[in-house]
C-alpha atoms as a printed R data frame, in Angstrom:
    type eleno elety resid chain resno      x      y       z
1   ATOM     1    CA   MET     A     1  0.000  0.000   0.000
2   ATOM     2    CA   PRO     A     2  1.546  3.387  -0.950
3   ATOM     3    CA   LYS     A     3  2.613  5.637   1.889
4   ATOM     4    CA   THR     A     4  0.295  8.627   2.441
5   ATOM     5    CA   ARG     A     5  1.959 12.024   2.147
6   ATOM     6    CA   PRO     A     6  1.523 14.318   5.193
7   ATOM     7    CA   VAL     A     7 -1.031 17.039   4.474
8   ATOM     8    CA   PRO     A     8  1.399 19.971   5.130
9   ATOM     9    CA   ALA     A     9  3.787 18.424   2.606
10  ATOM    10    CA   LEU     A    10  1.010 18.337   0.020
11  ATOM    11    CA   TRP     A    11  0.198 22.018   0.621
12  ATOM    12    CA   ARG     A    12  3.890 22.813   0.205
13  ATOM    13    CA   GLU     A    13  4.169 20.836  -3.031
14  ATOM    14    CA   GLU     A    14  1.080 22.542  -4.427
15  ATOM    15    CA   VAL     A    15  2.577 26.007  -3.938
16  ATOM    16    CA   PHE     A    16  6.034 24.968  -5.152
17  ATOM    17    CA   HIS     A    17  4.482 23.457  -8.281
18  ATOM    18    CA   ALA     A    18  2.669 26.724  -9.026
19  ATOM    19    CA   ALA     A    19  5.759 28.856  -8.303
20  ATOM    20    CA   PRO     A    20  8.886 26.677  -8.753
21  ATOM    21    CA   GLY     A    21 11.318 29.437  -7.830
22  ATOM    22    CA   LEU     A    22 10.274 29.319  -4.180
23  ATOM    23    CA   ALA     A    23 12.208 26.109  -3.540
24  ATOM    24    CA   ALA     A    24 15.451 27.762  -4.619
25  ATOM    25    CA   ALA     A    25 14.638 30.857  -2.557
26  ATOM    26    CA   GLU     A    26 14.167 28.756   0.578
27  ATOM    27    CA   THR     A    27 17.538 27.085   0.034
28  ATOM    28    CA   LEU     A    28 19.231 30.418  -0.663
29  ATOM    29    CA   PHE     A    29 17.862 32.115   2.460
30  ATOM    30    CA   ASP     A    30 18.916 29.167   4.606
31  ATOM    31    CA   SER     A    31 22.446 30.564   4.337
32  ATOM    32    CA   LEU     A    32 21.414 33.888   5.941
33  ATOM    33    CA   PRO     A    33 21.103 33.459   9.725
34  ATOM    34    CA   ASP     A    34 20.065 37.089  10.323
35  ATOM    35    CA   ALA     A    35 17.201 37.122   7.811
36  ATOM    36    CA   LEU     A    36 13.831 35.490   8.407
37  ATOM    37    CA   PHE     A    37 12.241 34.069   5.245
38  ATOM    38    CA   CYS     A    38  8.861 32.405   4.909
39  ATOM    39    CA   VAL     A    39  6.140 31.546   2.409
40  ATOM    40    CA   LYS     A    40  2.433 31.221   3.234
41  ATOM    41    CA   ASP     A    41 -0.294 29.747   1.051
42  ATOM    42    CA   ARG     A    42 -3.653 31.436   0.490
43  ATOM    43    CA   ASP     A    43 -4.954 29.943   3.740
44  ATOM    44    CA   ARG     A    44 -2.160 31.723   5.637
45  ATOM    45    CA   ARG     A    45 -0.366 28.430   6.404
46  ATOM    46    CA   TYR     A    46  3.428 28.280   6.375
47  ATOM    47    CA   VAL     A    47  4.621 26.153   3.471
48  ATOM    48    CA   ALA     A    48  8.279 27.244   3.389
49  ATOM    49    CA   ALA     A    49 10.757 28.871   5.763
50  ATOM    50    CA   ASN     A    50 14.473 29.169   6.293
51  ATOM    51    CA   THR     A    51 16.155 27.822   9.408
52  ATOM    52    CA   ALA     A    52 16.342 31.249  11.062
53  ATOM    53    CA   PHE     A    53 12.563 31.667  10.741
54  ATOM    54    CA   VAL     A    54 11.916 28.165  12.082
55  ATOM    55    CA   ARG     A    55 13.957 28.945  15.191
56  ATOM    56    CA   ALA     A    56 12.392 32.390  15.648
57  ATOM    57    CA   ALA     A    57  9.016 30.632  15.602
58  ATOM    58    CA   GLY     A    58 10.169 28.440  18.481
59  ATOM    59    CA   ARG     A    59 10.384 25.238  16.429
60  ATOM    60    CA   ARG     A    60 13.292 22.855  16.116
61  ATOM    61    CA   THR     A    61 12.618 21.596  12.607
62  ATOM    62    CA   ARG     A    62 10.889 22.889   9.494
63  ATOM    63    CA   ALA     A    63  8.404 20.020   9.715
64  ATOM    64    CA   GLU     A    64  7.178 21.347  13.075
65  ATOM    65    CA   LEU     A    65  6.303 24.678  11.427
66  ATOM    66    CA   LEU     A    66  4.833 23.698   8.075
67  ATOM    67    CA   GLY     A    67  1.051 23.773   7.890
68  ATOM    68    CA   ARG     A    68  0.683 26.030  10.916
69  ATOM    69    CA   THR     A    69 -0.551 29.630  10.944
70  ATOM    70    CA   ALA     A    70  0.982 32.671  12.634
71  ATOM    71    CA   ARG     A    71 -1.507 32.428  15.505
72  ATOM    72    CA   GLU     A    72 -0.283 28.913  16.243
73  ATOM    73    CA   VAL     A    73  3.381 29.838  16.577
74  ATOM    74    CA   PHE     A    74  3.596 33.512  17.606
75  ATOM    75    CA   PRO     A    75  2.073 35.563  20.464
76  ATOM    76    CA   ALA     A    76 -1.488 36.566  19.584
77  ATOM    77    CA   ALA     A    77 -0.726 40.291  19.646
78  ATOM    78    CA   LEU     A    78  2.059 39.875  17.094
79  ATOM    79    CA   ALA     A    79  0.229 37.342  14.935
80  ATOM    80    CA   ALA     A    80 -2.746 39.678  14.510
81  ATOM    81    CA   GLY     A    81 -0.517 42.296  12.927
82  ATOM    82    CA   TYR     A    82  1.118 39.752  10.618
83  ATOM    83    CA   GLU     A    83 -2.269 38.476   9.467
84  ATOM    84    CA   GLN     A    84 -3.476 41.974   8.689
85  ATOM    85    CA   GLN     A    85 -0.507 42.369   6.357
86  ATOM    86    CA   ASP     A    86 -1.204 38.925   4.875
87  ATOM    87    CA   ASP     A    87 -4.732 40.013   3.984
88  ATOM    88    CA   GLN     A    88 -3.343 43.055   2.190
89  ATOM    89    CA   VAL     A    89 -0.951 40.921   0.151
90  ATOM    90    CA   LEU     A    90 -3.154 37.911  -0.576
91  ATOM    91    CA   SER     A    91 -6.532 39.601  -1.005
92  ATOM    92    CA   GLU     A    92 -5.472 42.875  -2.618
93  ATOM    93    CA   GLY     A    93 -2.225 41.837  -4.272
94  ATOM    94    CA   THR     A    94 -0.509 44.803  -2.617
95  ATOM    95    CA   ALA     A    95  3.092 44.387  -1.498
96  ATOM    96    CA   VAL     A    96  4.277 45.443   1.959
97  ATOM    97    CA   HIS     A    97  7.560 47.360   1.883
98  ATOM    98    CA   ASP     A    98  9.847 48.389   4.749
99  ATOM    99    CA   ARG     A    99  7.298 47.590   7.449
100 ATOM   100    CA   LEU     A   100  8.744 48.132  10.900
101 ATOM   101    CA   GLU     A   101  7.367 45.441  13.198
102 ATOM   102    CA   MET     A   102  8.052 43.413  16.291
103 ATOM   103    CA   VAL     A   103  9.094 39.790  15.731
104 ATOM   104    CA   THR     A   104 10.302 37.082  18.090
105 ATOM   105    CA   ARG     A   105 14.028 36.441  17.887
106 ATOM   106    CA   GLN     A   106 15.740 33.078  17.914
107 ATOM   107    CA   ASP     A   107 16.644 33.569  21.588
108 ATOM   108    CA   GLY     A   108 12.953 33.949  22.483
109 ATOM   109    CA   GLY     A   109 13.017 37.719  22.961
110 ATOM   110    CA   ILE     A   110 11.075 40.260  20.921
111 ATOM   111    CA   GLY     A   111 12.989 42.542  18.598
112 ATOM   112    CA   TRP     A   112 12.438 45.082  15.855
113 ATOM   113    CA   PHE     A   113 12.610 43.978  12.240
114 ATOM   114    CA   VAL     A   114 12.080 45.613   8.862
115 ATOM   115    CA   SER     A   115  9.876 43.361   6.736
116 ATOM   116    CA   GLN     A   116  8.939 42.996   3.090
117 ATOM   117    CA   LYS     A   117  6.041 40.886   1.783
118 ATOM   118    CA   LEU     A   118  5.187 40.190  -1.841
119 ATOM   119    CA   PRO     A   119  2.381 38.288  -3.566
120 ATOM   120    CA   VAL     A   120  3.543 35.123  -5.339
121 ATOM   121    CA   ARG     A   121  1.773 34.463  -8.641
122 ATOM   122    CA   ASP     A   122  1.570 31.417 -10.865
123 ATOM   123    CA   ALA     A   123  2.166 31.457 -14.621
124 ATOM   124    CA   GLY     A   124 -1.377 32.678 -15.167
125 ATOM   125    CA   GLY     A   125 -0.998 35.642 -12.825
126 ATOM   126    CA   ARG     A   126 -3.120 34.183 -10.010
127 ATOM   127    CA   ILE     A   127 -1.924 34.847  -6.460
128 ATOM   128    CA   VAL     A   128 -1.027 31.477  -4.938
129 ATOM   129    CA   ALA     A   129  1.008 32.535  -1.901
130 ATOM   130    CA   LEU     A   130  2.982 35.308  -0.267
131 ATOM   131    CA   ALA     A   131  6.704 35.458   0.387
132 ATOM   132    CA   GLY     A   132  8.156 37.494   3.210
133 ATOM   133    CA   ILE     A   133 11.567 38.420   4.526
134 ATOM   134    CA   SER     A   134 12.416 40.263   7.733
135 ATOM   135    CA   ARG     A   135 15.758 41.778   8.730
136 ATOM   136    CA   ASP     A   136 16.698 42.139  12.380
137 ATOM   137    CA   LEU     A   137 17.586 45.743  13.181
138 ATOM   138    CA   GLY     A   138 19.734 44.538  16.068
139 ATOM   139    CA   THR     A   139 22.468 43.294  13.748
140 ATOM   140    CA   PRO     A   140 23.320 46.041  11.221
141 ATOM   141    CA   ALA     A   141 24.070 48.652  13.879
142 ATOM   142    CA   ALA     A   142 27.450 47.158  14.812
143 ATOM   143    CA   GLN     A   143 29.568 47.242  11.675
144 ATOM   144    CA   GLY     A   144 33.196 47.797  12.435
145 ATOM   145    CA   GLY     A   145 32.656 50.931  14.460
146 ATOM   146    CA   SER     A   146 31.265 52.865  11.485
147 ATOM   147    CA   LEU     A   147 28.400 54.068  13.654
148 ATOM   148    CA   ASP     A   148 30.754 55.915  16.028
149 ATOM   149    CA   PRO     A   149 30.283 59.443  14.564
150 ATOM   150    CA   LEU     A   150 26.539 59.070  15.058
151 ATOM   151    CA   ALA     A   151 26.691 57.430  18.472
152 ATOM   152    CA   ALA     A   152 25.958 60.532  20.554
153 ATOM   153    CA   ALA     A   153 23.011 61.601  18.395
154 ATOM   154    CA   LEU     A   154 21.498 58.131  18.262
155 ATOM   155    CA   ASP     A   155 22.014 57.682  21.980
156 ATOM   156    CA   THR     A   156 20.060 60.890  22.530
157 ATOM   157    CA   LEU     A   157 17.321 59.677  20.188
158 ATOM   158    CA   HIS     A   158 16.918 56.367  22.018
159 ATOM   159    CA   ARG     A   159 17.313 57.805  25.517
160 ATOM   160    CA   ASP     A   160 15.170 60.924  25.120
161 ATOM   161    CA   TYR     A   161 12.547 59.562  22.713
162 ATOM   162    CA   ALA     A   162  9.750 61.040  24.839
163 ATOM   163    CA   ALA     A   163 11.098 64.575  24.398
164 ATOM   164    CA   PRO     A   164 10.072 66.772  21.434
165 ATOM   165    CA   LEU     A   165 13.251 65.963  19.522
166 ATOM   166    CA   ARG     A   166 14.046 67.689  16.236
167 ATOM   167    CA   ILE     A   167 16.001 65.837  13.593
168 ATOM   168    CA   GLY     A   168 17.997 68.987  12.828
169 ATOM   169    CA   VAL     A   169 19.212 69.154  16.427
170 ATOM   170    CA   LEU     A   170 20.302 65.510  16.299
171 ATOM   171    CA   ALA     A   171 22.108 66.115  13.007
172 ATOM   172    CA   LYS     A   172 23.993 69.036  14.525
173 ATOM   173    CA   LYS     A   173 24.923 66.885  17.510
174 ATOM   174    CA   ALA     A   174 26.427 64.384  15.074
175 ATOM   175    CA   GLY     A   175 28.299 67.154  13.248
176 ATOM   176    CA   LEU     A   176 26.360 66.546  10.037
177 ATOM   177    CA   SER     A   177 23.931 68.407   7.829
178 ATOM   178    CA   ASN     A   178 20.326 67.249   7.860
179 ATOM   179    CA   SER     A   179 20.709 65.401   4.562
180 ATOM   180    CA   GLN     A   180 23.988 63.766   5.633
181 ATOM   181    CA   PHE     A   181 22.434 62.674   8.916
182 ATOM   182    CA   GLN     A   182 19.392 61.215   7.166
183 ATOM   183    CA   ARG     A   183 21.585 59.330   4.709
184 ATOM   184    CA   ARG     A   184 24.035 57.957   7.271
185 ATOM   185    CA   VAL     A   185 21.329 56.735   9.631
186 ATOM   186    CA   SER     A   186 19.463 55.085   6.765
187 ATOM   187    CA   GLU     A   187 22.644 53.357   5.575
188 ATOM   188    CA   MET     A   188 23.359 51.995   9.047
189 ATOM   189    CA   THR     A   189 19.884 50.921  10.132
190 ATOM   190    CA   GLY     A   190 17.688 50.759   7.058
191 ATOM   191    CA   LEU     A   191 15.414 53.369   8.671
192 ATOM   192    CA   THR     A   192 15.153 57.137   8.585
193 ATOM   193    CA   PRO     A   193 15.817 59.057  11.820
194 ATOM   194    CA   ARG     A   194 12.086 59.765  12.064
195 ATOM   195    CA   GLN     A   195 11.300 56.049  11.768
196 ATOM   196    CA   LEU     A   196 13.849 55.255  14.468
197 ATOM   197    CA   LEU     A   197 12.284 57.831  16.770
198 ATOM   198    CA   THR     A   198  8.802 56.472  16.135
199 ATOM   199    CA   LYS     A   199 10.105 52.944  16.683
200 ATOM   200    CA   ALA     A   200 11.483 53.906  20.081
201 ATOM   201    CA   ARG     A   201  8.197 55.511  21.079
202 ATOM   202    CA   VAL     A   202  6.055 52.621  19.856
203 ATOM   203    CA   GLU     A   203  8.356 50.118  21.568
204 ATOM   204    CA   ALA     A   204  8.057 52.011  24.862
205 ATOM   205    CA   ALA     A   205  4.282 52.150  24.483
206 ATOM   206    CA   ALA     A   206  4.110 48.427  23.702
207 ATOM   207    CA   LEU     A   207  6.117 47.607  26.815
208 ATOM   208    CA   ALA     A   208  3.812 49.751  28.943
209 ATOM   209    CA   LEU     A   209  0.708 48.201  27.393
210 ATOM   210    CA   ARG     A   210  1.941 44.692  28.147
211 ATOM   211    CA   GLY     A   211  2.658 45.450  31.766
212 ATOM   212    CA   GLY     A   212  0.136 47.947  33.141
213 ATOM   213    CA   ASP     A   213 -3.245 49.689  33.073
214 ATOM   214    CA   GLU     A   214 -2.063 53.265  32.567
215 ATOM   215    CA   PRO     A   215 -4.725 55.370  30.784
216 ATOM   216    CA   LEU     A   216 -3.877 55.720  27.102
217 ATOM   217    CA   GLY     A   217 -3.801 59.515  27.228
218 ATOM   218    CA   GLU     A   218 -1.188 59.499  29.986
219 ATOM   219    CA   LEU     A   219  0.775 56.727  28.303
220 ATOM   220    CA   ALA     A   220  0.815 58.678  25.029
221 ATOM   221    CA   ALA     A   221  2.272 61.774  26.682
222 ATOM   222    CA   ARG     A   222  4.863 59.769  28.602
223 ATOM   223    CA   CYS     A   223  6.058 58.024  25.438
224 ATOM   224    CA   GLY     A   224  6.426 61.197  23.382
225 ATOM   225    CA   PHE     A   225  3.219 61.224  21.332
226 ATOM   226    CA   TYR     A   226  1.323 64.477  20.842
227 ATOM   227    CA   ASP     A   227 -1.911 62.963  22.151
228 ATOM   228    CA   GLN     A   228 -3.837 59.690  22.390
229 ATOM   229    CA   ALA     A   229 -4.967 59.943  18.774
230 ATOM   230    CA   ALA     A   230 -1.356 60.224  17.595
231 ATOM   231    CA   LEU     A   231 -0.425 57.196  19.705
232 ATOM   232    CA   SER     A   232 -3.276 55.151  18.239
233 ATOM   233    CA   ARG     A   233 -2.462 56.168  14.676
234 ATOM   234    CA   GLN     A   234  1.263 55.426  14.889
235 ATOM   235    CA   PHE     A   235  0.824 52.276  16.963
236 ATOM   236    CA   ARG     A   236 -1.612 50.778  14.466
237 ATOM   237    CA   ALA     A   237  0.594 51.794  11.551
238 ATOM   238    CA   TYR     A   238  3.554 49.891  12.971
239 ATOM   239    CA   THR     A   239  1.883 46.905  14.663
240 ATOM   240    CA   GLY     A   240 -1.427 46.472  12.862
241 ATOM   241    CA   LEU     A   241 -3.315 46.825  16.158
242 ATOM   242    CA   SER     A   242 -4.730 49.669  18.194
243 ATOM   243    CA   PRO     A   243 -3.169 50.164  21.658
244 ATOM   244    CA   GLY     A   244 -6.327 48.759  23.255
245 ATOM   245    CA   GLU     A   245 -6.337 45.677  21.027
246 ATOM   246    CA   TYR     A   246 -2.664 45.090  21.746
247 ATOM   247    CA   ARG     A   247 -3.194 45.352  25.503
248 ATOM   248    CA   ARG     A   248 -6.167 42.971  25.450
249 ATOM   249    CA   ALA     A   249 -4.309 40.440  23.310
250 ATOM   250    CA   PHE     A   250 -1.506 40.188  25.867
251 ATOM   251    CA   ARG     A   251 -4.034 39.799  28.689
252 ATOM   252    CA   ALA     A   252 -5.882 36.972  26.943
């Protein structure tokens, strides 16, 4: 009697048959330990992933991940944001570029990543899957000391994120013009100074939301947002959830 193929393997083969290049992409990204690569089918199930993604998802082998959804392997608050992006890619065919988001790291902690997601189409142009890659912002910052001229300005940005910081002031602190400062920071981190500042504020807000019941208006002011509406707008833009939804998800 022929051996039955596991269902996740069949889902994987179906997508790979429709888009053969994905198999090579998975193999290629396996050589990049600091990049997380995955492919999901139209039902939002993982059908491909590199080793770094498998470990970030808390699994030991690829087989333990395949066929599962984001909600089955990541914290609910994070998975909700991923799935919102998935809907944009799979339902609308719209790519996600340079999305700053929180992702679990291979050591179990939560870090900041810049992610890209693209629709995968078959030969007839039908969307059959999505492919995503995320780059850990914790790794590019230390590159042979090349960040040293910017260290004081970036330290101020991360330490005093709640203050009404002006990018021009930070540029002057680094001894650079505004355009030079913007370019250097982007080269080092993949983000603009404004994105880094927003990241720091959103990260501080997320930490507070996970650990307390502080009113959102007070939390917004403490984390450097103009008001509660600004907090809600920026928080949703970067996480896919409102502050209230994020707080409730971590309490569930």
